[in-house]
XYZ file of N, CA, C and O in Angstrom:
268
model
N 41.782 54.209 -58.385
C 41.227 53.860 -57.083
C 39.773 54.331 -56.978
O 38.920 53.616 -56.467
N 39.522 55.531 -57.461
C 38.164 56.083 -57.423
C 37.225 55.236 -58.258
O 36.075 54.997 -57.865
N 37.714 54.773 -59.407
C 36.888 53.935 -60.269
C 36.506 52.631 -59.569
O 35.353 52.171 -59.677
N 37.424 52.034 -58.837
C 37.116 50.804 -58.094
C 36.066 51.055 -57.012
O 35.165 50.236 -56.799
N 36.181 52.176 -56.318
C 35.192 52.503 -55.289
C 33.816 52.749 -55.897
O 32.799 52.316 -55.345
N 33.761 53.435 -57.040
C 32.482 53.662 -57.708
C 31.861 52.349 -58.178
O 30.656 52.148 -58.086
N 32.696 51.450 -58.689
C 32.197 50.146 -59.125
C 31.673 49.335 -57.943
O 30.616 48.701 -58.022
N 32.377 49.367 -56.831
C 31.927 48.657 -55.635
C 30.621 49.256 -55.114
O 29.710 48.534 -54.713
N 30.515 50.583 -55.142
C 29.291 51.242 -54.710
C 28.125 50.868 -55.622
O 27.020 50.590 -55.154
N 28.375 50.831 -56.919
C 27.330 50.424 -57.870
C 26.875 48.999 -57.638
O 25.675 48.693 -57.681
N 27.817 48.103 -57.378
C 27.463 46.704 -57.112
C 26.660 46.584 -55.817
O 25.692 45.822 -55.743
N 27.043 47.357 -54.819
C 26.316 47.338 -53.548
C 24.891 47.854 -53.730
O 23.938 47.264 -53.217
N 24.748 48.951 -54.469
C 23.406 49.502 -54.713
C 22.545 48.525 -55.515
O 21.359 48.366 -55.232
N 23.141 47.867 -56.493
C 22.405 46.874 -57.266
C 21.970 45.713 -56.374
O 20.825 45.238 -56.449
N 22.851 45.255 -55.498
C 22.521 44.173 -54.570
C 21.378 44.578 -53.639
O 20.438 43.823 -53.436
N 21.454 45.781 -53.094
C 20.396 46.261 -52.192
C 19.068 46.371 -52.937
O 18.017 46.003 -52.413
N 19.115 46.853 -54.181
C 17.897 46.954 -54.969
C 17.285 45.589 -55.229
O 16.068 45.407 -55.107
N 18.090 44.601 -55.569
C 17.576 43.250 -55.835
C 16.952 42.664 -54.575
O 15.877 42.069 -54.621
N 17.598 42.828 -53.439
C 17.045 42.320 -52.179
C 15.737 43.026 -51.858
O 14.744 42.398 -51.499
N 15.689 44.331 -52.008
C 14.466 45.095 -51.740
C 13.350 44.650 -52.673
O 12.215 44.453 -52.247
N 13.650 44.470 -53.935
C 12.649 44.085 -54.923
C 12.058 42.715 -54.589
O 10.847 42.517 -54.667
N 12.902 41.769 -54.200
C 12.391 40.437 -53.911
C 11.620 40.396 -52.590
O 10.710 39.589 -52.436
N 11.949 41.259 -51.652
C 11.248 41.245 -50.364
C 9.884 41.915 -50.449
O 8.929 41.464 -49.827
N 9.768 42.990 -51.204
C 8.568 43.809 -51.135
C 7.735 43.808 -52.407
O 6.824 44.614 -52.546
N 7.983 42.917 -53.331
C 7.159 42.867 -54.535
C 6.228 41.656 -54.484
O 6.042 40.961 -55.469
N 5.633 41.413 -53.348
C 4.788 40.241 -53.145
C 3.387 40.435 -53.678
O 3.149 41.144 -54.658
N 2.439 39.813 -53.035
C 1.051 39.879 -53.453
C 0.519 41.296 -53.330
O 0.864 42.027 -52.414
N -0.380 41.644 -54.220
C -0.941 42.996 -54.240
C -1.756 43.296 -52.993
O -1.731 44.385 -52.478
N -2.489 42.311 -52.493
C -3.360 42.541 -51.340
C -2.822 41.882 -50.076
O -3.575 41.528 -49.183
N -1.532 41.693 -49.998
C -0.936 41.128 -48.803
C -0.917 39.611 -48.813
O -0.991 38.972 -49.849
N -0.842 39.043 -47.651
C -0.747 37.595 -47.507
C -2.104 36.935 -47.701
O -3.155 37.566 -47.605
N -2.076 35.636 -47.943
C -3.303 34.868 -48.088
C -4.019 34.771 -46.746
O -3.383 34.819 -45.697
N -5.354 34.599 -46.766
C -6.079 34.391 -45.505
C -5.603 33.115 -44.810
O -5.067 32.199 -45.446
N -5.805 33.058 -43.497
C -5.316 31.909 -42.716
C -5.954 30.599 -43.169
O -5.320 29.553 -43.129
N -7.221 30.629 -43.606
C -7.883 29.395 -44.032
C -7.199 28.806 -45.264
O -7.031 27.599 -45.376
N -6.790 29.653 -46.193
C -6.105 29.172 -47.387
C -4.733 28.616 -47.019
O -4.313 27.572 -47.525
N -4.028 29.295 -46.127
C -2.723 28.805 -45.675
C -2.858 27.449 -44.991
O -2.044 26.556 -45.192
N -3.895 27.280 -44.158
C -4.103 26.000 -43.473
C -4.382 24.892 -44.475
O -3.892 23.763 -44.318
N -5.156 25.180 -45.530
C -5.438 24.183 -46.554
C -4.160 23.795 -47.297
O -3.947 22.612 -47.584
N -3.315 24.767 -47.598
C -2.059 24.470 -48.281
C -1.167 23.600 -47.421
O -0.555 22.647 -47.901
N -1.076 23.893 -46.114
C -0.239 23.090 -45.225
C -0.785 21.678 -45.078
O -0.022 20.711 -45.022
N -2.117 21.536 -45.042
C -2.713 20.201 -44.946
C -2.417 19.395 -46.204
O -2.139 18.193 -46.133
N -2.457 20.041 -47.364
C -2.160 19.347 -48.614
C -0.705 18.899 -48.650
O -0.395 17.796 -49.104
N 0.198 19.724 -48.142
C 1.613 19.355 -48.113
C 1.828 18.176 -47.180
O 2.549 17.227 -47.500
N 1.186 18.196 -46.009
C 1.333 17.075 -45.071
C 0.767 15.793 -45.667
O 1.324 14.720 -45.475
N -0.340 15.900 -46.408
C -0.944 14.721 -47.003
C -0.022 14.142 -48.078
O 0.081 12.929 -48.210
N 0.660 14.980 -48.836
C 1.581 14.497 -49.856
C 2.801 13.832 -49.241
O 3.362 12.916 -49.816
N 3.213 14.268 -48.062
C 4.431 13.743 -47.445
C 4.217 12.402 -46.764
O 5.160 11.643 -46.603
N 2.990 12.074 -46.349
C 2.750 10.800 -45.690
C 2.575 9.711 -46.735
O 1.893 9.903 -47.737
N 3.184 8.542 -46.544
C 3.023 7.443 -47.506
C 1.587 6.936 -47.518
O 0.848 7.085 -46.552
N 1.194 6.325 -48.613
C -0.166 5.811 -48.758
C -0.432 4.748 -47.706
O 0.361 3.826 -47.507
N -1.531 4.864 -46.993
C -1.915 3.891 -45.983
C -1.267 4.087 -44.631
O -1.526 3.325 -43.712
N -0.421 5.071 -44.479
C 0.262 5.290 -43.204
C -0.482 6.337 -42.394
O -1.055 7.264 -42.927
N -0.460 6.137 -41.084
C -1.029 7.147 -40.199
C -0.077 8.324 -40.118
O 1.142 8.141 -40.094
N -0.600 9.552 -40.024
C 0.293 10.707 -39.945
C 1.192 10.708 -38.720
O 2.260 11.288 -38.736
N 0.763 10.005 -37.635
C 1.593 10.004 -36.431
C 2.637 8.891 -36.447
O 3.424 8.763 -35.521
N 2.649 8.060 -37.499
C 3.664 7.031 -37.638
C 3.416 5.807 -36.786
O 4.319 5.054 -36.477
N 2.161 5.544 -36.397
C 1.880 4.441 -35.491
C 1.623 3.115 -36.201
O 1.257 2.153 -35.562
N 1.826 3.023 -37.503
C 1.528 1.770 -38.211
C 2.802 1.018 -38.561
O 2.927 0.481 -39.641
N 3.745 0.923 -37.647
C 4.983 0.214 -37.914
C 4.799 -1.305 -37.880
O 5.651 -2.028 -38.334
N 3.710 -1.757 -37.341
C 3.462 -3.183 -37.320
C 3.979 -3.883 -36.085
O 3.651 -5.034 -35.843
N 4.765 -3.228 -35.255
C 5.294 -3.878 -34.079
C 4.471 -3.558 -32.836
O 4.806 -4.021 -31.747
N 3.420 -2.748 -33.011
C 2.546 -2.445 -31.894
C 3.078 -1.451 -30.891
O 2.481 -1.215 -29.848
N 4.230 -0.869 -31.169
C 4.818 0.038 -30.186
C 4.274 1.447 -30.289
O 4.439 2.223 -29.351
N 3.682 1.817 -31.415
C 3.169 3.169 -31.554
C 4.284 4.165 -31.806
O 5.427 3.792 -32.038
N 3.953 5.444 -31.755
C 4.990 6.454 -32.030
C 6.048 6.500 -30.935
O 5.775 6.245 -29.786
N 7.272 6.771 -31.343
C 8.376 6.842 -30.374
C 8.699 8.238 -30.026
O 8.642 9.148 -30.706
């Protein structure tokens, strides 16, 4: 019984260590500046919109505009 408890404790400690390591082993100087983050988000939005389409979705051709 003691061996099972020690094994469970070891697994729990290993799990906590892995979670801690992944949460706090980020960039050395913290997060990126806001300007870089804004550029990354703009690039992602540009990739997601189809070629020739307006970002607001108003080019459906029926003249109704965004819904």
